[in-house]
Coordinates of C-alpha atoms in Angstrom, one line a residue:
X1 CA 22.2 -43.4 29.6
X2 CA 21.1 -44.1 26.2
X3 CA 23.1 -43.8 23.3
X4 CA 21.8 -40.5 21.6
X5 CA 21.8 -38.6 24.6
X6 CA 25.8 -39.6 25.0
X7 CA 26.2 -38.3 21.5
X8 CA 24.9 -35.3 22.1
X9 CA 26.6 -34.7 25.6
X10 CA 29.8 -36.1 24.3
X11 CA 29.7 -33.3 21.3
X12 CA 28.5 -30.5 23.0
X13 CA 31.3 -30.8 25.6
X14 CA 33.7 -31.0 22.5
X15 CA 32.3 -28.1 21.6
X16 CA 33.0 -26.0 24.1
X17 CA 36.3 -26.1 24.3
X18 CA 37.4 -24.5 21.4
X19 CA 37.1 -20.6 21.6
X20 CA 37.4 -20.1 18.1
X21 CA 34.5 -22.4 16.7
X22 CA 32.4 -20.8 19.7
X23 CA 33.4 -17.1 18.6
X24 CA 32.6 -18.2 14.5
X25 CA 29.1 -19.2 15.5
X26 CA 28.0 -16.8 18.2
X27 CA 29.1 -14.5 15.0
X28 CA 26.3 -16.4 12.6
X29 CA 24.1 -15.9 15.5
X30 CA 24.0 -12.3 15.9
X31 CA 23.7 -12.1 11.9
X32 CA 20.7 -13.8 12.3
X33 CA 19.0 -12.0 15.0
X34 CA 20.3 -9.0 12.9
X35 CA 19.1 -10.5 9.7
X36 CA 15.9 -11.2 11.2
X37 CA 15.2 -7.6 13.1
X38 CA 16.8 -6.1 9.2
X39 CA 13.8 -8.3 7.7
X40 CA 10.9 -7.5 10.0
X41 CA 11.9 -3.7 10.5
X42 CA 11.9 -3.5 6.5
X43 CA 8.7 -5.0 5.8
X44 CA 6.8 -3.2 8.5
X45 CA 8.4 0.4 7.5
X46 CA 6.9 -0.3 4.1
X47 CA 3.8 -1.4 5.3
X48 CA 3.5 1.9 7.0
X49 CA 4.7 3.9 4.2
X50 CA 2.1 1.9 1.9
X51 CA -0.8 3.3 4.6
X52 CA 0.7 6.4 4.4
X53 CA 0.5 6.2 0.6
X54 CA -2.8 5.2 0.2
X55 CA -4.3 7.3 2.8
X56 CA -4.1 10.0 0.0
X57 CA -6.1 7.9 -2.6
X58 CA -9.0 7.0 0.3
X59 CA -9.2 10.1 0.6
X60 CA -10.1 11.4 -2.9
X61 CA -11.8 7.7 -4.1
X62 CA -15.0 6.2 -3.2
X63 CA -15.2 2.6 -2.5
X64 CA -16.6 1.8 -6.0
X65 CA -16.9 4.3 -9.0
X66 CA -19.5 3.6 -11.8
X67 CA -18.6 4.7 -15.2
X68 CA -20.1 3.7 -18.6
X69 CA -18.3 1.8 -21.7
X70 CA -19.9 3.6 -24.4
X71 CA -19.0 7.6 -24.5
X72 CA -18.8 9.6 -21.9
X73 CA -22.0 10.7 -20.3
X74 CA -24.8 7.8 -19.1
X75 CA -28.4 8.5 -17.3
X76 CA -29.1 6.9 -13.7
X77 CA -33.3 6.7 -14.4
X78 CA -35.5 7.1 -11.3
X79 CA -36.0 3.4 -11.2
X80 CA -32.2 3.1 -10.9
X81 CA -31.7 5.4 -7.8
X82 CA -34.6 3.6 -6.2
X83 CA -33.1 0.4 -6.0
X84 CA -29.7 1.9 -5.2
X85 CA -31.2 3.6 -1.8
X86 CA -33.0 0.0 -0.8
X87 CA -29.6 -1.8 -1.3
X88 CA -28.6 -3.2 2.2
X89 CA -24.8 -2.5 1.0
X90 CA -24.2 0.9 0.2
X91 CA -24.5 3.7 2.8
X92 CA -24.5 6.5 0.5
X93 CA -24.0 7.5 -3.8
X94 CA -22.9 10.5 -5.6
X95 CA -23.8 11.7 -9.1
X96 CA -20.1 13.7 -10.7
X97 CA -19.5 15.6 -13.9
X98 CA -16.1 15.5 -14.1
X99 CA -13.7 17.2 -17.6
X100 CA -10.9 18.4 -18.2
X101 CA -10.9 22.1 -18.6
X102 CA -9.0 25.4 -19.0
X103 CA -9.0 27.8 -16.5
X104 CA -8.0 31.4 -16.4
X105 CA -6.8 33.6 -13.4
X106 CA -5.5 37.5 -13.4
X107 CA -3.5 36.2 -16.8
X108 CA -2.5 33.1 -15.5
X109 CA -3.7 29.9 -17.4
X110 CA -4.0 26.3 -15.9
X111 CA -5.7 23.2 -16.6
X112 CA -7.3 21.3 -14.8
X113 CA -10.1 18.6 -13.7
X114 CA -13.8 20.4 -13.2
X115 CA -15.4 18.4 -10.9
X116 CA -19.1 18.4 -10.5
X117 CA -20.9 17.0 -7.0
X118 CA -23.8 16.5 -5.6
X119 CA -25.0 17.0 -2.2
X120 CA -24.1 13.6 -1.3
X121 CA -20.5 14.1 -2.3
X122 CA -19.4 14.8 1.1
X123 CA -20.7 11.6 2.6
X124 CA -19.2 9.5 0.1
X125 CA -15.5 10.6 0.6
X126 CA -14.3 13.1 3.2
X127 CA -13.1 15.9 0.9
X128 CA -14.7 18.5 3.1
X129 CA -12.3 17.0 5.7
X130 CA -9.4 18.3 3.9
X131 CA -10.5 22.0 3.7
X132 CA -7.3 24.2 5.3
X133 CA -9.1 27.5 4.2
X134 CA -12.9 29.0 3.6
X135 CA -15.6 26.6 3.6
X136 CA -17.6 23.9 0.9
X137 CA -19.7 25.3 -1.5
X138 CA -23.4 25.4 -1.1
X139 CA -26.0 23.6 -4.0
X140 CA -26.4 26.1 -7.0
X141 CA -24.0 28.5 -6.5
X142 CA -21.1 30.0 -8.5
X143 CA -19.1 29.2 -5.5
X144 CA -15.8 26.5 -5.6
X145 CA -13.5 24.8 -3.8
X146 CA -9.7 24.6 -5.7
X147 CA -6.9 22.9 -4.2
X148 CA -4.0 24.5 -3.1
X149 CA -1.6 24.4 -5.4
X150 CA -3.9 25.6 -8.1
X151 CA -4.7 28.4 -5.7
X152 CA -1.1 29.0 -5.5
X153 CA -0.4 28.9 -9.2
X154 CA -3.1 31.2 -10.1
X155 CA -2.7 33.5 -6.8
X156 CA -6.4 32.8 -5.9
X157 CA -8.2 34.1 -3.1
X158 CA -11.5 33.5 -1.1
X159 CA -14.7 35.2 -1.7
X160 CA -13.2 37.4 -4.3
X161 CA -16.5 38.5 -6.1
X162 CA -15.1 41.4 -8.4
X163 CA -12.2 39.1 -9.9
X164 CA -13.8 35.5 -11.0
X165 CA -12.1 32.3 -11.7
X166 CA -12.4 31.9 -15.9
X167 CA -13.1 28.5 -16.8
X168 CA -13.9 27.3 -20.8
X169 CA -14.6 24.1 -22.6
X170 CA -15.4 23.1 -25.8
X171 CA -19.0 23.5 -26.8
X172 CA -20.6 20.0 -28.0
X173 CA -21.0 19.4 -31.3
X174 CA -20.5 18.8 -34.8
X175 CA -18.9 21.2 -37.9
X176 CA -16.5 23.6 -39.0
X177 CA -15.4 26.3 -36.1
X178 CA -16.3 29.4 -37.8
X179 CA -16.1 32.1 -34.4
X180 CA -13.3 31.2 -32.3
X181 CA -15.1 33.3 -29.8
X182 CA -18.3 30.7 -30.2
X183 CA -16.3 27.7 -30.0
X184 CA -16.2 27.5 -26.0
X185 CA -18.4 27.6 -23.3
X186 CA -17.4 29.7 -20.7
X187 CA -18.2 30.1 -17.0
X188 CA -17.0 32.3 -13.7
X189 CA -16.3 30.5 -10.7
X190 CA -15.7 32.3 -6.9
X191 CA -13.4 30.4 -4.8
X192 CA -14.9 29.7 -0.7
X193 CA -13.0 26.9 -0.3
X194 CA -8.9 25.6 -0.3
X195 CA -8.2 21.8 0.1
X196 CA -4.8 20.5 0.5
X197 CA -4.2 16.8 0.3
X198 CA -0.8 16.5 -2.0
X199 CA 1.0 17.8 -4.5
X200 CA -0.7 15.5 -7.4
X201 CA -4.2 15.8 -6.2
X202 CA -3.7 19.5 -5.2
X203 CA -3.2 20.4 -8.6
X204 CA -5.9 18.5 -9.8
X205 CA -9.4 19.3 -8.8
X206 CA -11.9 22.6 -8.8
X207 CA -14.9 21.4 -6.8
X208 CA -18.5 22.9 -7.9
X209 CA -22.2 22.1 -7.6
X210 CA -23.3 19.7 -10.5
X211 CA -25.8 21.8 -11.7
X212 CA -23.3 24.4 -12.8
X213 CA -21.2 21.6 -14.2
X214 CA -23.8 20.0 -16.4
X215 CA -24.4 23.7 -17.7
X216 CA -21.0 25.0 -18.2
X217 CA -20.5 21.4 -20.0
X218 CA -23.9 21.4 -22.1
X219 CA -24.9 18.6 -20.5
X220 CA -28.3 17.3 -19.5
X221 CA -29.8 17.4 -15.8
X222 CA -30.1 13.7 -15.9
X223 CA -26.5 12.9 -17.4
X224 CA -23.6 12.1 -15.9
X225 CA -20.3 11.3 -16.2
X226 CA -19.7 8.6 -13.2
X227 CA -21.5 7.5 -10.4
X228 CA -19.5 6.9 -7.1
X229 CA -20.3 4.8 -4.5
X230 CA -19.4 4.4 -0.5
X231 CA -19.9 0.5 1.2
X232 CA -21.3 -0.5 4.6
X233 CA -18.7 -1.9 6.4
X234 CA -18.1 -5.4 5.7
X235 CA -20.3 -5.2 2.8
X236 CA -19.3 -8.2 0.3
X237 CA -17.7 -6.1 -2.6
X238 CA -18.4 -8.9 -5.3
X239 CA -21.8 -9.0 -4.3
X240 CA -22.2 -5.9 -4.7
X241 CA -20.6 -5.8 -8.0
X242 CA -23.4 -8.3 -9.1
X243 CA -26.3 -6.1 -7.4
X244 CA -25.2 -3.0 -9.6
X245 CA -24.8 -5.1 -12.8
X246 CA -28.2 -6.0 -12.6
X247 CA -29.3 -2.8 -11.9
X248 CA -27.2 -0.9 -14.9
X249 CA -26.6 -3.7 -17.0
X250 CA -23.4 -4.4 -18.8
X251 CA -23.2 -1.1 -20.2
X252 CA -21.2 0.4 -17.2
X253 CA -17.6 -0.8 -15.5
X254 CA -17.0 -0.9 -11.9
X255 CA -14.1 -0.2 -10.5
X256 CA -12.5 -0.6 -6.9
X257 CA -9.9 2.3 -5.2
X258 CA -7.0 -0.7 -6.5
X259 CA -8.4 -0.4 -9.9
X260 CA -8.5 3.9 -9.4
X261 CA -5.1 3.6 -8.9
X262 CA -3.8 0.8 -10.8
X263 CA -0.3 2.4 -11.4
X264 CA -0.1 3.4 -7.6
X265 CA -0.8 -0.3 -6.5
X266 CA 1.3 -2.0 -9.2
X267 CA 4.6 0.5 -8.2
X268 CA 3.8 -0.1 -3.9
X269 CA 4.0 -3.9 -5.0
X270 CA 6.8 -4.1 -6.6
X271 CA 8.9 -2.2 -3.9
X272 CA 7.5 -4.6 -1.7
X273 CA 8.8 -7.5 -3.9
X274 CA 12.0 -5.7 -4.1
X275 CA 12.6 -5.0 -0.4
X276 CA 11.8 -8.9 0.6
X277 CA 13.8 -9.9 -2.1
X278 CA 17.1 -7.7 -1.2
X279 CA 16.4 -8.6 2.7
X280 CA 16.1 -12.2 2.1
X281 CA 19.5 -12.0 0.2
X282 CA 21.2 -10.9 3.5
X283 CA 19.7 -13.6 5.8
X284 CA 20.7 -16.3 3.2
X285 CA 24.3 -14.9 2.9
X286 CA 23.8 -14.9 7.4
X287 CA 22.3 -18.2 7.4
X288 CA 24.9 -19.6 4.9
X289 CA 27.5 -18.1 7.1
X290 CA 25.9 -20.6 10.1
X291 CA 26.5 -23.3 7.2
X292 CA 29.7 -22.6 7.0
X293 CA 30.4 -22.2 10.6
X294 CA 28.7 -26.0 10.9
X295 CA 30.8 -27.5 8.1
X296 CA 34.3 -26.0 10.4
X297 CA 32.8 -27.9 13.1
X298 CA 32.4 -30.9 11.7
X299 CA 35.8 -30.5 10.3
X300 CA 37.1 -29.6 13.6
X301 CA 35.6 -32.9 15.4
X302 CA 36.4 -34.9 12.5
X303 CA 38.6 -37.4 14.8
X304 CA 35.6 -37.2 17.7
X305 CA 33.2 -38.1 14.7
X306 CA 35.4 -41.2 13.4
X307 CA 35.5 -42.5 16.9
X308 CA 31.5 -42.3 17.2
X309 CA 30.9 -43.8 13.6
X310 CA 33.8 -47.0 14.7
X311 CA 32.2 -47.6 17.9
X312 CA 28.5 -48.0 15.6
X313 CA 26.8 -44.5 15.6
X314 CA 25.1 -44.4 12.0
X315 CA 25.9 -41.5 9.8
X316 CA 22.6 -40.7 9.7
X317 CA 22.5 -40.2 13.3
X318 CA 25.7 -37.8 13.2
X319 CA 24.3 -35.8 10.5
X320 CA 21.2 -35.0 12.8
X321 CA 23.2 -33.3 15.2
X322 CA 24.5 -30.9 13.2
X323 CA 21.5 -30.6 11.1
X324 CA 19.9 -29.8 15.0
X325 CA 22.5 -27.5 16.1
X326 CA 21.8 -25.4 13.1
X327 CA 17.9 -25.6 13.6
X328 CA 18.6 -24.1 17.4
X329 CA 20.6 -21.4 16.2
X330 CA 18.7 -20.4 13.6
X331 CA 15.7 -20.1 16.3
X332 CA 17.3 -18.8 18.6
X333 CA 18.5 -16.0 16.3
X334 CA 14.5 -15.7 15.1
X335 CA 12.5 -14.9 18.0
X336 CA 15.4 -12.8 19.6
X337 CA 15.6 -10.4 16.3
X338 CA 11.8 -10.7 15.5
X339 CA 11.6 -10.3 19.3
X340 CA 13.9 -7.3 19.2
X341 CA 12.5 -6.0 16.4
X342 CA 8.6 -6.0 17.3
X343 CA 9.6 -3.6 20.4
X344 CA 11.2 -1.1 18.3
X345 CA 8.5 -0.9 15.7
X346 CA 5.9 -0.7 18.7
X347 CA 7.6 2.2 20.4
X348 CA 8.2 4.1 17.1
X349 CA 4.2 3.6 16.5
X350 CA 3.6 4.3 20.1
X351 CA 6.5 7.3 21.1
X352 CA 7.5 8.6 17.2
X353 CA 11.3 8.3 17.7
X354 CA 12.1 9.1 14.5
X355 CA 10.6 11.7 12.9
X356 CA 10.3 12.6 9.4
X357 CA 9.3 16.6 10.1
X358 CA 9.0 18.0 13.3
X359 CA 5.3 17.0 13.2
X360 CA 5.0 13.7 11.2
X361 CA 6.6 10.9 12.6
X362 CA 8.1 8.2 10.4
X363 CA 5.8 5.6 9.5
X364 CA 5.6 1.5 10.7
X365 CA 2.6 -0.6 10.6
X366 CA 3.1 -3.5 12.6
X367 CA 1.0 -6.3 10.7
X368 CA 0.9 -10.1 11.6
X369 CA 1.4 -10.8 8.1
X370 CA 5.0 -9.4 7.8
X371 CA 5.5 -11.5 11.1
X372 CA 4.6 -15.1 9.3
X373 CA 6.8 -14.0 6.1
X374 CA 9.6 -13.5 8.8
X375 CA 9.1 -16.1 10.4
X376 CA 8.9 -18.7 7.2
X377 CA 11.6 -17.2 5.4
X378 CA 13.7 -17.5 8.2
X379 CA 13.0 -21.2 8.9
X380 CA 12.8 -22.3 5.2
X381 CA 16.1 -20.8 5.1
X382 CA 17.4 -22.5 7.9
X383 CA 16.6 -25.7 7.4
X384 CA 18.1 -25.5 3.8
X385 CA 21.8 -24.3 5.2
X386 CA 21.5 -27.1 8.0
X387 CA 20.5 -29.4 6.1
X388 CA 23.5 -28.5 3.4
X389 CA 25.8 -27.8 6.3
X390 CA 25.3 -31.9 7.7
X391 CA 25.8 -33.4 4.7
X392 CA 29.3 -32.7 4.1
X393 CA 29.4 -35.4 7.2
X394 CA 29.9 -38.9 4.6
X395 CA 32.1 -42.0 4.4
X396 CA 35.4 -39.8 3.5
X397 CA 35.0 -37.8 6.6
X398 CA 35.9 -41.3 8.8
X399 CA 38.4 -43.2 6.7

């Protein structure tokens, strides 16, 4: 029998018999495994509320939206669209007017985002998807589709042709306003259509064909205010980026559904910071617990430990078994939790346990990348309080 293996067989039987060291660190191991499950279960909720989140702005964004850097209108020429319907990359595009505008209901006033689309429109986002009520509007009609709060706060309803949806804007121009009457263009829209999304984008859109747009707005057939733009799948989106640069120019910016919704992505990240963060406090004050349980032991077996070091075990070799008993704990309290804790966010995802409305279940995203953040967190962790834990064994501890 060599001599490492009598270590460890002579301090693991010294171990066992005392009940209260045992009790004090099957304690730090169910805070880890609890630690652990706390960790994993937090990260994937918020991965599934993050999908849940977004699923909203994929639903109103395109993949990439073209808009100029020099006023507010630009012209796609024939040339342009030519190349953009060769492009290997992108499965479809959409022309949009979209201003701000005032709108005007039986008395009540609102405003809100005119939207202008082409036919295409529906191909590039699933809008049309989202109707609850009526039906999308057909190519150079007076037709509309509103969302639902707006319908709400204006009391609008469908295929009302006697009572029209008022909408005005400011005429283009230069000069003294001398009419107030003549200061505005003004237009009457009849709801066929309801979406409902949420409450922000609900209360945000008023769908028409982009020919009525560009003349409610004085605008030219060919201009336009932005250009949006729906990928192939696995298209390369910085290659892309370069294909319509060299198509537009420089005078136009791309932007992504992140850069759409810059304050929506910078918020959902710093949640996630802050979640990780306040989990990862309570497995270092669990793991430091294990530390602390290690440094009792050592304490406890400090005559065992003075009789190894006189009959010529190093101290280096002593420190390595504690340093190793905290390194088993710790992963045995790892892949139970992140064991225990993967079932329960399967069978929520799976069977909708808990449920957020009698319809909507509560959402979890199991992701492989919350799984390695566990899992290094975990060990980084561990290693630190083992390795603090063994070296309180030194000189003083055997003299």
């Amino acid at each position: 029998m060599n001599l490492s293996f009598y270590i460890a067989k002579r301090y693991a039987v010294s171990f066992s018999k005392n009940k209260a060291i045992n009790i004090i660190t099957g304690i730090a191991s169910v805070g880890i495994i609890a630690s652990t499950m706390a960790l994993f279960v937090f990260l994937s909720v918020f991965s599934g509320l993050k999908e849940f989140s977004l699923n909203f702005a994929n639903a109103s964004d395109p993949d990439l939206r073209l808009e100029t850097t020099t006023g507010k209108t630009f012209v796609v020429n024939p040339k342009q669209e030519e190349l953009l319907k060769k492009s290997e990359a992108i499965t479809s595009y959409s022309k949009i007017i979209e201003e701000r505008v005032y709108f005007m209901y039986d008395n009540k006033e609102l405003v809100a985002h005119i939207k202008g689309v082409d036919s295409r429109f529906i191909q590039v986002t699933d809008f049309n998807n989202h109707l609850y009520a009526g039906e999308w509007f057909e190519n150079n009609s007076d037709n509309v589709v509103v969302g639902a709060d707006i319908s709400r706060k204006l009391g609008l309803g469908l295929f009302d042709y006697n009572n029209g949806l008022e909408a005005y804007a400011p005429k283009p121009g230069k000069g003294n306003i001398e009419n107030p009457n003549e200061a505005f263009n003004k237009v009457l829209l009849f709801p066929s259509g309801i979406y409902s999304i949420n409450e922000e984008l609900d209360s945000k859109y008023v769908f028409c064909s982009i020919d009525l747009a560009q003349n409610f707005l004085g605008l030219k057939n060919s201009e336009i205010t932005n250009l949006e733009i729906k990928l192939k799948v696995g298209a390369n989106e910085n290659q892309v980026r370069e294909e319509l640069t060299s198509i537009f120019g420089k005078s136009i910016k791309i932007k992504n559904r992140a850069q759409l919704n810059d304050s929506l992505y910078k918020m959902l990240q710093s949640e996630n910071l802050f979640i990780y963060l306040f989990s990862t406090l309570v497995v270092i004050l669990t793991l430091f617990c294990l530390a602390g349980a290690i440094v009792m032991i050592i304490i406890d077996k400090r005559d065992n430990l003075k009789t190894l070091y006189n009959i010529g075990v190093t101290q280096t070799s002593i420190r390595t078994i504690f340093f190793t008993q905290g390194i088993i704990i710790t992963m045995f309290g790892l892949f139970i939790g992140l064991g225990l804790a993967i079932g329960i966010i399967l069978l929520q995802q799976h069977f909708s346990f808990i449920m957020i409305t009698p319809t909507m279940p509560y959402p979890v995203l199991f992701e492989w990348q919350n799984m390695l953040i566990v899992i290094m967190t975990i060990v980084i962790l561990g290693l630190i309080s083992s390795w603090i834990a063994s070296g309180t064994v030194n000189k003083k501890l055997f003299s």
